[in-house]
PDB file of C-alpha atoms in Angstrom:
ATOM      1  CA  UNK U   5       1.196  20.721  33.800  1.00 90.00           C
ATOM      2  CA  UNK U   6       1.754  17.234  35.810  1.00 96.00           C
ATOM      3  CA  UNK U   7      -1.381  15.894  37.526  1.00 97.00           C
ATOM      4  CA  UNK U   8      -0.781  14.165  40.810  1.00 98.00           C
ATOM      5  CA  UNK U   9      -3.707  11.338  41.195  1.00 98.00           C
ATOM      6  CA  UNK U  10      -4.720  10.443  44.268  1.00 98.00           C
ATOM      7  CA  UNK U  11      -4.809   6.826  45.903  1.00 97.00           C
ATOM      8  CA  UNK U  12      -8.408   6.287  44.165  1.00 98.00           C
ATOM      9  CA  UNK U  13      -7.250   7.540  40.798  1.00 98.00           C
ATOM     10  CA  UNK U  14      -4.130   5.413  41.061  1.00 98.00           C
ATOM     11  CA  UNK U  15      -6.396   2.516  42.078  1.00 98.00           C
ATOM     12  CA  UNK U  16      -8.364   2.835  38.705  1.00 98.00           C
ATOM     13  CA  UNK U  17      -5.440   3.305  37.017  1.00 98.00           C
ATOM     14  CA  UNK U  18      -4.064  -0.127  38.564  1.00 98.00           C
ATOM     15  CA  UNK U  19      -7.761  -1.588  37.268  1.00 98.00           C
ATOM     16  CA  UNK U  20      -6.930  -0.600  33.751  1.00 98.00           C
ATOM     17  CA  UNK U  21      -3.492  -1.840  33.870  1.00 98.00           C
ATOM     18  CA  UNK U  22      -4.173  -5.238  35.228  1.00 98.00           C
ATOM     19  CA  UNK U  23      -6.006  -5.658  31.963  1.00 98.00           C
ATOM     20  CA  UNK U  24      -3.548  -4.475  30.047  1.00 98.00           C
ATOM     21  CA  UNK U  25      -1.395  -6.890  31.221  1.00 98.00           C
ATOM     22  CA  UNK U  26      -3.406  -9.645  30.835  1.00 98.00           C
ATOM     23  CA  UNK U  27      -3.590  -8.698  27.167  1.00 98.00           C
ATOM     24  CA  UNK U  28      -0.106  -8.741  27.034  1.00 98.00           C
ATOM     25  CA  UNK U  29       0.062 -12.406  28.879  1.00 98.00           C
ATOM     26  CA  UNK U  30      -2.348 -13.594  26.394  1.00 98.00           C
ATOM     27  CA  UNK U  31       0.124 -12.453  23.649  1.00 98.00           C
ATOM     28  CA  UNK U  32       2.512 -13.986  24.955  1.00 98.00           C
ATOM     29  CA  UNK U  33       0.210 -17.167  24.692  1.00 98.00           C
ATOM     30  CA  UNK U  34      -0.786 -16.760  20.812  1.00 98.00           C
ATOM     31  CA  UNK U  35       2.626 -15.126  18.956  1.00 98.00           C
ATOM     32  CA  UNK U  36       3.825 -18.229  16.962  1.00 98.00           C
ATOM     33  CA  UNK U  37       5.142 -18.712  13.517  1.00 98.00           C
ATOM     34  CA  UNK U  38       1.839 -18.287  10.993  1.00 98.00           C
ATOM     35  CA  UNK U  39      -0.321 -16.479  12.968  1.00 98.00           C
ATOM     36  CA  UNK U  40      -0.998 -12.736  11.848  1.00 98.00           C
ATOM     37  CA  UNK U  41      -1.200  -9.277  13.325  1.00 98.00           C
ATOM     38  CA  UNK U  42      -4.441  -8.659  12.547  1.00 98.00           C
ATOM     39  CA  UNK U  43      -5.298 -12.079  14.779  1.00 98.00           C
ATOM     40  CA  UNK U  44      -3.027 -10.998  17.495  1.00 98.00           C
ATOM     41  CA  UNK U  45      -5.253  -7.367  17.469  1.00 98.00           C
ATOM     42  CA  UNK U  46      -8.708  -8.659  17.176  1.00 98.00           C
ATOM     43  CA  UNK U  47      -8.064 -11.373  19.816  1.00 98.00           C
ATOM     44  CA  UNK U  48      -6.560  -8.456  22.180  1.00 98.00           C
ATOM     45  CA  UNK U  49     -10.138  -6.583  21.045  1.00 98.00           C
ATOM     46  CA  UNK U  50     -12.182  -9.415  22.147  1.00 98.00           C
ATOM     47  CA  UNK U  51     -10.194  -9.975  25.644  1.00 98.00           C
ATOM     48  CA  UNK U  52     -10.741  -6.480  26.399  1.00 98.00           C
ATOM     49  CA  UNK U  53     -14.372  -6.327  25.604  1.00 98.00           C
ATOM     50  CA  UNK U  54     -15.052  -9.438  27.615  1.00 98.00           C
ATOM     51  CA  UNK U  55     -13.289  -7.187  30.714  1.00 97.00           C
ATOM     52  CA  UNK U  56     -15.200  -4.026  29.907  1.00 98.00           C
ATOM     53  CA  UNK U  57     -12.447  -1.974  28.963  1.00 98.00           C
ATOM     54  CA  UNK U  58     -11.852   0.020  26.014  1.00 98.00           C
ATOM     55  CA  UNK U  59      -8.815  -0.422  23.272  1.00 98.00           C
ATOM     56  CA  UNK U  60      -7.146   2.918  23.857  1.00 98.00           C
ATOM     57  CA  UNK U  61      -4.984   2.923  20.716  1.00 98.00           C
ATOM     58  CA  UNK U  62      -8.232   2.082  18.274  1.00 98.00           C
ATOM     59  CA  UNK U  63      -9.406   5.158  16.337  1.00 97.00           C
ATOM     60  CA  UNK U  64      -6.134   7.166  18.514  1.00 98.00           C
ATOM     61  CA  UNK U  65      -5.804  10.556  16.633  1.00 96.00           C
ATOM     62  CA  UNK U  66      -2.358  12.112  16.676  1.00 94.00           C
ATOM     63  CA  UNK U  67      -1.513  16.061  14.899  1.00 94.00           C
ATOM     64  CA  UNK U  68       0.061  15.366  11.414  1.00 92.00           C
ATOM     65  CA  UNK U  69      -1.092  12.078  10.661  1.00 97.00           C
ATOM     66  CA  UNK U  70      -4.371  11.749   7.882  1.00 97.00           C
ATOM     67  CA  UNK U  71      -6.378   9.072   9.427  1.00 98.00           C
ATOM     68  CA  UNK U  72      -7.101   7.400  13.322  1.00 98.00           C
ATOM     69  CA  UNK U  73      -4.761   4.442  14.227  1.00 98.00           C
ATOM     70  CA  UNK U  74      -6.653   1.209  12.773  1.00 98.00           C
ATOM     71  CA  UNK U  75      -5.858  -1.361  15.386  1.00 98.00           C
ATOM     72  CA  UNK U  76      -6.548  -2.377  18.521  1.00 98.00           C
ATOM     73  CA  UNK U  77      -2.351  -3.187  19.553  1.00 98.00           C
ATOM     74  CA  UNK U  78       0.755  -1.955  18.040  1.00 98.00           C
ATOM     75  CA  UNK U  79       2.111  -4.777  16.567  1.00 98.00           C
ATOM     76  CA  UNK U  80       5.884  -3.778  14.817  1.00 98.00           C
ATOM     77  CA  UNK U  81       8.373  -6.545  13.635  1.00 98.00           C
ATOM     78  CA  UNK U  82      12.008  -6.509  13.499  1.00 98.00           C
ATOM     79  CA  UNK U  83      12.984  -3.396  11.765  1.00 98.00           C
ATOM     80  CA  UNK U  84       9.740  -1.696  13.000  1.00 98.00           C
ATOM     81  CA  UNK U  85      10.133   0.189  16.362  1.00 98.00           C
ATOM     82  CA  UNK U  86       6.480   1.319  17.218  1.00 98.00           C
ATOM     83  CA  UNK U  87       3.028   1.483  15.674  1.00 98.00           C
ATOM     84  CA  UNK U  88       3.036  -0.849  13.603  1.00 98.00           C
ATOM     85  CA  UNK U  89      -0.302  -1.894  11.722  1.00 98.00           C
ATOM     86  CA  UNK U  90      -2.134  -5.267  12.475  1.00 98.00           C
ATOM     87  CA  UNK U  91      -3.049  -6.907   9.331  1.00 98.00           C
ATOM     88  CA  UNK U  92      -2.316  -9.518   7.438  1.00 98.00           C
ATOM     89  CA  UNK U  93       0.829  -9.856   7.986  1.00 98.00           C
ATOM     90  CA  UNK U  94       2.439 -13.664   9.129  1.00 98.00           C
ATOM     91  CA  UNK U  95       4.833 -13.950  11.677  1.00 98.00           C
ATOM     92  CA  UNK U  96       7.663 -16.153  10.451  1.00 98.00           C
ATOM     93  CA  UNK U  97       9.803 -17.603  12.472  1.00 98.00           C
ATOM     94  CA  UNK U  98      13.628 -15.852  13.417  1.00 98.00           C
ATOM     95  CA  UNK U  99      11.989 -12.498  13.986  1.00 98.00           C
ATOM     96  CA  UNK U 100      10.578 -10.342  16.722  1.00 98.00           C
ATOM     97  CA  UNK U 101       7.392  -8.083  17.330  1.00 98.00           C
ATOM     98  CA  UNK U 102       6.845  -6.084  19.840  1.00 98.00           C
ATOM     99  CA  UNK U 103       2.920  -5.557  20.876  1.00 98.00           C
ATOM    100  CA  UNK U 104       1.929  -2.583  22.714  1.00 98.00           C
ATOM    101  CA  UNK U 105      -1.303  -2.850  24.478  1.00 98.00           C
ATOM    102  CA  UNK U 106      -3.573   0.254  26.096  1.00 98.00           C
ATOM    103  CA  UNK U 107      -6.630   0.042  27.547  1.00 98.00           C
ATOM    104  CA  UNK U 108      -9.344   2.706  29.469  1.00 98.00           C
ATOM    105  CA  UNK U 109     -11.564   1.785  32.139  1.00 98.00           C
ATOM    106  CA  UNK U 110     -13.945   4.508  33.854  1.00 97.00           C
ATOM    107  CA  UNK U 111     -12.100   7.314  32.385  1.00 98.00           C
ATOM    108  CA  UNK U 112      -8.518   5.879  33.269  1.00 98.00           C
ATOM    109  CA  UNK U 113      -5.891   4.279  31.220  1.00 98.00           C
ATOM    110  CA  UNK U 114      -3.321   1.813  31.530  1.00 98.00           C
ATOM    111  CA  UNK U 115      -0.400   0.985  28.812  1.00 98.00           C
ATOM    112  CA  UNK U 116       2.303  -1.424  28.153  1.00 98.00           C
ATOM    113  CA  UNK U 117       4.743  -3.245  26.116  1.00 98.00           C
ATOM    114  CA  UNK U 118       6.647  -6.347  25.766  1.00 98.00           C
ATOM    115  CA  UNK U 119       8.834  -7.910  22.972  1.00 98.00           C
ATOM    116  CA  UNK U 120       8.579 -11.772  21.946  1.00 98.00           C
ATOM    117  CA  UNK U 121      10.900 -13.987  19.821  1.00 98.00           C
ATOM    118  CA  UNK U 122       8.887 -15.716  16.970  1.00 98.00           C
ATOM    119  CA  UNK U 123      10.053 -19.515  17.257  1.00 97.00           C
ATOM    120  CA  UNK U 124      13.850 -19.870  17.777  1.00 97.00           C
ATOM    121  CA  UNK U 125      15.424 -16.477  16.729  1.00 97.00           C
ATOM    122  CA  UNK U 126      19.076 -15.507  16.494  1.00 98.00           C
ATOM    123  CA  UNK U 127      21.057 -14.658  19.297  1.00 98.00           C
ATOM    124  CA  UNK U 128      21.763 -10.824  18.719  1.00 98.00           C
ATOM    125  CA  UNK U 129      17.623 -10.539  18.571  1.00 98.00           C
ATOM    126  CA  UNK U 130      17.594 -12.311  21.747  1.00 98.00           C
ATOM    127  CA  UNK U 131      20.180 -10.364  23.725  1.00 98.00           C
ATOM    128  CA  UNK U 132      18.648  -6.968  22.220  1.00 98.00           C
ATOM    129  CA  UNK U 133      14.782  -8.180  23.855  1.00 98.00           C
ATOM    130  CA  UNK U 134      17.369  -9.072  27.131  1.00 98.00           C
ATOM    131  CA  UNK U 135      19.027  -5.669  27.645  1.00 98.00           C
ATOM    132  CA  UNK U 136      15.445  -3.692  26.491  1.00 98.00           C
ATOM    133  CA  UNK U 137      13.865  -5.583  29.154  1.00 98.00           C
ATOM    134  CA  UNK U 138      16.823  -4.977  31.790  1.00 98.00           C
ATOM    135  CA  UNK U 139      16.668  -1.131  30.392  1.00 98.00           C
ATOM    136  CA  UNK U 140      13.229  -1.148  31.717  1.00 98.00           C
ATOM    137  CA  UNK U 141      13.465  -2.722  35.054  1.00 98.00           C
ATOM    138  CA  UNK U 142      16.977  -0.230  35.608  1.00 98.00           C
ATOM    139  CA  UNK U 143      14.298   2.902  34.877  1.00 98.00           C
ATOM    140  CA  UNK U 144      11.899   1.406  37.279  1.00 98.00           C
ATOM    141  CA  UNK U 145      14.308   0.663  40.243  1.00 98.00           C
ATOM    142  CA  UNK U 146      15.418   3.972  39.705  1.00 97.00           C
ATOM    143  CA  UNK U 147      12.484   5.711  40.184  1.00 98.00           C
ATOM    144  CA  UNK U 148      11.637   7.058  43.907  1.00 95.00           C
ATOM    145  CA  UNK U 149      10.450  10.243  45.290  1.00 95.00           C
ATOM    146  CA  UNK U 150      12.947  12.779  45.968  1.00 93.00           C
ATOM    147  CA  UNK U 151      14.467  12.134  42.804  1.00 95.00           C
ATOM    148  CA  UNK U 152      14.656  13.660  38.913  1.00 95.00           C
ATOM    149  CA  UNK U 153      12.937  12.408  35.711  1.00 95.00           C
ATOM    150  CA  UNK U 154      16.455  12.441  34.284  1.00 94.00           C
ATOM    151  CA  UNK U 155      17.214   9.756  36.826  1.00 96.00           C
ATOM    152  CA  UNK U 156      14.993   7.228  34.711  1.00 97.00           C
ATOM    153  CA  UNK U 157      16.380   8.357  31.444  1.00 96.00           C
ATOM    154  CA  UNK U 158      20.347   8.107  32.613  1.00 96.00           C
ATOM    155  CA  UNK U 159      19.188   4.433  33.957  1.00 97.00           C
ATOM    156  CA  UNK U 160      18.116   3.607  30.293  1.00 98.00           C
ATOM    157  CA  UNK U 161      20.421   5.283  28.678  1.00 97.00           C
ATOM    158  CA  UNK U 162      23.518   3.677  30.582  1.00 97.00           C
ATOM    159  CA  UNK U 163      22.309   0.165  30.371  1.00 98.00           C
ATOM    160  CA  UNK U 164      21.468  -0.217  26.519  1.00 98.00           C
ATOM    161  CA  UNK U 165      24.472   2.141  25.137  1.00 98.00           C
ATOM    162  CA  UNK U 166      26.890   0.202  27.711  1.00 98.00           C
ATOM    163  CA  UNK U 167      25.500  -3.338  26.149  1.00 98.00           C
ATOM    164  CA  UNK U 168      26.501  -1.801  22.500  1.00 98.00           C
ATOM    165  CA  UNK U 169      23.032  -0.910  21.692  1.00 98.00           C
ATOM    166  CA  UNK U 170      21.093   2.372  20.825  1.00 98.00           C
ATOM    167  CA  UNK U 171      18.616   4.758  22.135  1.00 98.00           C
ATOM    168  CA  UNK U 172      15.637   5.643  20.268  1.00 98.00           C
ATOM    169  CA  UNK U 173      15.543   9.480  20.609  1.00 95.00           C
ATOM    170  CA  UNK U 174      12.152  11.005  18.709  1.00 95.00           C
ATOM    171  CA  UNK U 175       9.826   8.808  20.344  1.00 96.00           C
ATOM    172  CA  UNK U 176       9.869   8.533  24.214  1.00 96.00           C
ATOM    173  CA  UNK U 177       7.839   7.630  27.715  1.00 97.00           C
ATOM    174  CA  UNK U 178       4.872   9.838  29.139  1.00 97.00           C
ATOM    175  CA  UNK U 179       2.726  10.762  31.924  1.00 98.00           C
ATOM    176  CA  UNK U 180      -0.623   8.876  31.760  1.00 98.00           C
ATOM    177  CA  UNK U 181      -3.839   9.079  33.858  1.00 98.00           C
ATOM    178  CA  UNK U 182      -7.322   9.965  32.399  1.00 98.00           C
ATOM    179  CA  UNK U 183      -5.660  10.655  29.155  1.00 98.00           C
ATOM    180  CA  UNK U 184      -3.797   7.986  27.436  1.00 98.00           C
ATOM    181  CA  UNK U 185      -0.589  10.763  26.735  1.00 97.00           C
ATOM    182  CA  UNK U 186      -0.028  13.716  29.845  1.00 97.00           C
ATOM    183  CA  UNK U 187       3.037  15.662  31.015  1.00 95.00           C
ATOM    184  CA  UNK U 188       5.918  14.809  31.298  1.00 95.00           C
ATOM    185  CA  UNK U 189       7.557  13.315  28.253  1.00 94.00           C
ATOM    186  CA  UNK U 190      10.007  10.684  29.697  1.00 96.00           C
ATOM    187  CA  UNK U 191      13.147  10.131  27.591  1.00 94.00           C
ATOM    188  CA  UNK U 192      15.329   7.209  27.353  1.00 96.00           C
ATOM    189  CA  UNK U 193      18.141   9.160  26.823  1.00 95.00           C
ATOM    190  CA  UNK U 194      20.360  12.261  28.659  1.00 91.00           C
ATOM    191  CA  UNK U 195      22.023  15.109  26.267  1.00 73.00           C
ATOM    192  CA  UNK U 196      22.898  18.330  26.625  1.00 67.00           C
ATOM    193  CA  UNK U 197      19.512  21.093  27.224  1.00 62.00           C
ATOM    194  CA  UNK U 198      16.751  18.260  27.006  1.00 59.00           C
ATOM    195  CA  UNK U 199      16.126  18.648  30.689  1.00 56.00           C
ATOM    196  CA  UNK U 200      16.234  22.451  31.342  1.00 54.00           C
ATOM    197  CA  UNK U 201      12.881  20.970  32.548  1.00 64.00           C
ATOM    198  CA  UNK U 202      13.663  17.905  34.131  1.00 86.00           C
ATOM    199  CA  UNK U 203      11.294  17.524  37.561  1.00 92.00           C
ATOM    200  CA  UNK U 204      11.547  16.178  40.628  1.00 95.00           C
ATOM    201  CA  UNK U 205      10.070  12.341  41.030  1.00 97.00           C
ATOM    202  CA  UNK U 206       6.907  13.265  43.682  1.00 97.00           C
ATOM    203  CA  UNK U 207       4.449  10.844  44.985  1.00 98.00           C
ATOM    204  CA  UNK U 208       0.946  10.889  42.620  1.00 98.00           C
ATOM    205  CA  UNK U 209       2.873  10.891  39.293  1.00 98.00           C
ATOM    206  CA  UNK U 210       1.860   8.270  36.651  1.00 98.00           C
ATOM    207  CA  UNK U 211       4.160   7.491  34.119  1.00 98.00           C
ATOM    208  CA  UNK U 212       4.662   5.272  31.131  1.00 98.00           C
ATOM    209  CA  UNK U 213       8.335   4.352  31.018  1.00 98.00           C
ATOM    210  CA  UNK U 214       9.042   2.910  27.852  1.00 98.00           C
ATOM    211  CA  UNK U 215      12.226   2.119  26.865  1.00 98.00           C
ATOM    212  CA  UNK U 216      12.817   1.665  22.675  1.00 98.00           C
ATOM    213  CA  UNK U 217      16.273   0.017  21.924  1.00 98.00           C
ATOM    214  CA  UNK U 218      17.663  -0.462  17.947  1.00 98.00           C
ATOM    215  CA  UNK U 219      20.534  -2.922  17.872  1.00 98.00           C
ATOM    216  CA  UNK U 220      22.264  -0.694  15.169  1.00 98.00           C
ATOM    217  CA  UNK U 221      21.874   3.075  14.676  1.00 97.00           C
ATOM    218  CA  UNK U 222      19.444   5.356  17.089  1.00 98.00           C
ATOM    219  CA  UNK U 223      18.017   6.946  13.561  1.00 98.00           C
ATOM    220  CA  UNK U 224      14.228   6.242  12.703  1.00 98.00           C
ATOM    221  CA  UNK U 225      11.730   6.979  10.130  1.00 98.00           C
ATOM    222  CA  UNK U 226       8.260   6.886   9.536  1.00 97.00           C
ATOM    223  CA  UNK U 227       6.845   4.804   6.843  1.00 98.00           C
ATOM    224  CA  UNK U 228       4.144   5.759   4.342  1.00 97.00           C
ATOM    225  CA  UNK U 229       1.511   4.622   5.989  1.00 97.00           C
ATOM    226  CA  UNK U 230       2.052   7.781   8.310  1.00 98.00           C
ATOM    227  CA  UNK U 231       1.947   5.555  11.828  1.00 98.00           C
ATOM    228  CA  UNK U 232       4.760   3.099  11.407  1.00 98.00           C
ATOM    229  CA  UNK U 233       8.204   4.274  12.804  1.00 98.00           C
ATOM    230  CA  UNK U 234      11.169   2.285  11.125  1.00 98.00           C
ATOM    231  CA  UNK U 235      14.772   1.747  12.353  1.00 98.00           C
ATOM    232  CA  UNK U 236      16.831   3.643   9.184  1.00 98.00           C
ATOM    233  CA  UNK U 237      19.472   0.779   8.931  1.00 98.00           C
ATOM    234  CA  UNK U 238      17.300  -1.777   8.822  1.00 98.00           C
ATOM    235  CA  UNK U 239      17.903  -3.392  11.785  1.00 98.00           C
ATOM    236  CA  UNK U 240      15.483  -4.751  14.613  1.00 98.00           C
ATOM    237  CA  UNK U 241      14.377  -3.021  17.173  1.00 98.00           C
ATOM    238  CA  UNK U 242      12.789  -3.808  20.984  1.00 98.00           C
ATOM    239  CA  UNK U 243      10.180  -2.377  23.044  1.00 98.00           C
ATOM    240  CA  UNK U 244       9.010  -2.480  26.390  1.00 98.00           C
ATOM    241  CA  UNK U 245       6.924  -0.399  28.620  1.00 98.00           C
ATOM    242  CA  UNK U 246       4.514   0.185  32.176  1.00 98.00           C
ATOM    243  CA  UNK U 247       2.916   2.293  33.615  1.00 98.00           C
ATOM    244  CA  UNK U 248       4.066   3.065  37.346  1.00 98.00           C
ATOM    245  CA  UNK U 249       2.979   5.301  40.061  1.00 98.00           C
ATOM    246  CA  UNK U 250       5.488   6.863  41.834  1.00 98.00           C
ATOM    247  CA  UNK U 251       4.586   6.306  45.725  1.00 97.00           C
ATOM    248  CA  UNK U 252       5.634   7.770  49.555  1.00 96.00           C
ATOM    249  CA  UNK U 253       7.593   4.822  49.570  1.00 93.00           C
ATOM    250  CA  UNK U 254       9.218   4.661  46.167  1.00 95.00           C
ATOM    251  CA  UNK U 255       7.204   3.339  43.399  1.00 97.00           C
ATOM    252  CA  UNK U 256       4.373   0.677  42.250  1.00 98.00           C
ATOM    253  CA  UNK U 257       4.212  -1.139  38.468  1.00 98.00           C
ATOM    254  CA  UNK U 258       0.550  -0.560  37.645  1.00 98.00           C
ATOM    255  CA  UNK U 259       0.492  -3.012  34.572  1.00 98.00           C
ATOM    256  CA  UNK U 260       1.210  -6.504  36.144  1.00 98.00           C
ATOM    257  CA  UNK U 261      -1.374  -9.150  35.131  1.00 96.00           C
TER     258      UNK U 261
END
């Protein structure tokens, strides 16, 4: 079932995700070569605390998986396509990571992505964080009432496969609201039977659009850890993501700083 919010849910949900972004801005500030994962995470921790939200992916439970997610961001680099582990890890310089940052706020949540170059990188991971981030803003201009879920996912789909790039199929986007993961499941991609159940775009929906982009093959896996999805090849991997509201007049990005 899809819940519509109303103008005062969206308007907490717009709270939460202005603090998600500024997370995600103070990222932006602190990923250089040396520092860890686990700084990245607890300094994300303390920003949110000091806003009065809660880390939404801290202690996160998920069906099949032993323990509760340990950090306060997904932080995954190069290979890694989502949730990886903060730790003790060092960025060095040439790679990527791509932090994912949600956050709750009087019962609402907010949640977003970005990928960042550590130091000077080389130019394929450079044009892969280009065309993720284009993939995104395609899904989000093509988003307005009247029109289909698959609409978003074609957008994607197009711009990353036509730039030589690949889809990540088992993970995908997702309605959002007063639970960090609602209906519907938003996919990056278009095939054959995955949207027998594809919906029509209506004002009130809340969605996390989220496109994940491997520069080689679309194949994952998870890692032993249990959390950490992997691309198979070995090669890197982007992510970014909002949350928008789709609106009477087309639709609003509810995770700007």
């Amino acid at each position: 079932k899809i819940i519509y919010k109303s103008r005062r849910e969206i308007e907490k949900m717009r709270r939460a995700g202005r603090i998600v972004g500024q997370i995600l801005e103070l990222m932006r500030e602190l990923v250089r070569e040396g520092v860890t994962t686990g700084e990245l995470s607890e300094a994300a921790g303390v920003k949110g605390a000091e806003m009065g939200a809660a880390m939404a992916f801290y202690n996160y439970r998920v069906d099949g998986i032993s323990y509760p997610f340990p950090g306060n961001i997904c932080a995954s680099v190069d290979e890694e396509v989502v949730h990886g582990i903060p730790g003790g890890r060092k960025l060095k310089n040439g790679e990527i990571i791509s932090i994912d940052v949600g956050t709750e706020l009087e019962g609402y949540f907010g949640d977003a992505a970005i990928t960042l170059p550590v130091g000077e990188t080389s130019e394929e991971k450079k044009r892969l964080i280009e065309v993720t981030r284009e993939a995104l803003d395609a899904a989000i201009n093509a988003v307005k009432p009247g029109g289909r879920l698959s609409d978003i996912s074609r957008a994607v789909q197009d711009h990353v496969e036509s730039n030589g790039f690949s889809v990540v199929r088992e993970y995908v986007g997702h309605g959002i609201g007063q639970r960090l993961h609602e209906h519907p499941q938003v996919p990056n991609f278009v095939m054959p039977g995955i949207f027998s159940l594809d919906v029509a775009l209506k004002p009130g929906m809340t969605l996390a659009i989220e496109p994940m982009v491997n520069a080689g093959t679309h194949e994952v896996k998870r890692l032993s850890n249990e959390w950490t999805v992997v691309t198979r090849d070995g090669r890197p991997s982007a992510h970014f993501e909002h949350t928008i509201a789709v609106t009477e007049d087309g639709v609003e990005i509810l995770t700007l700083p």
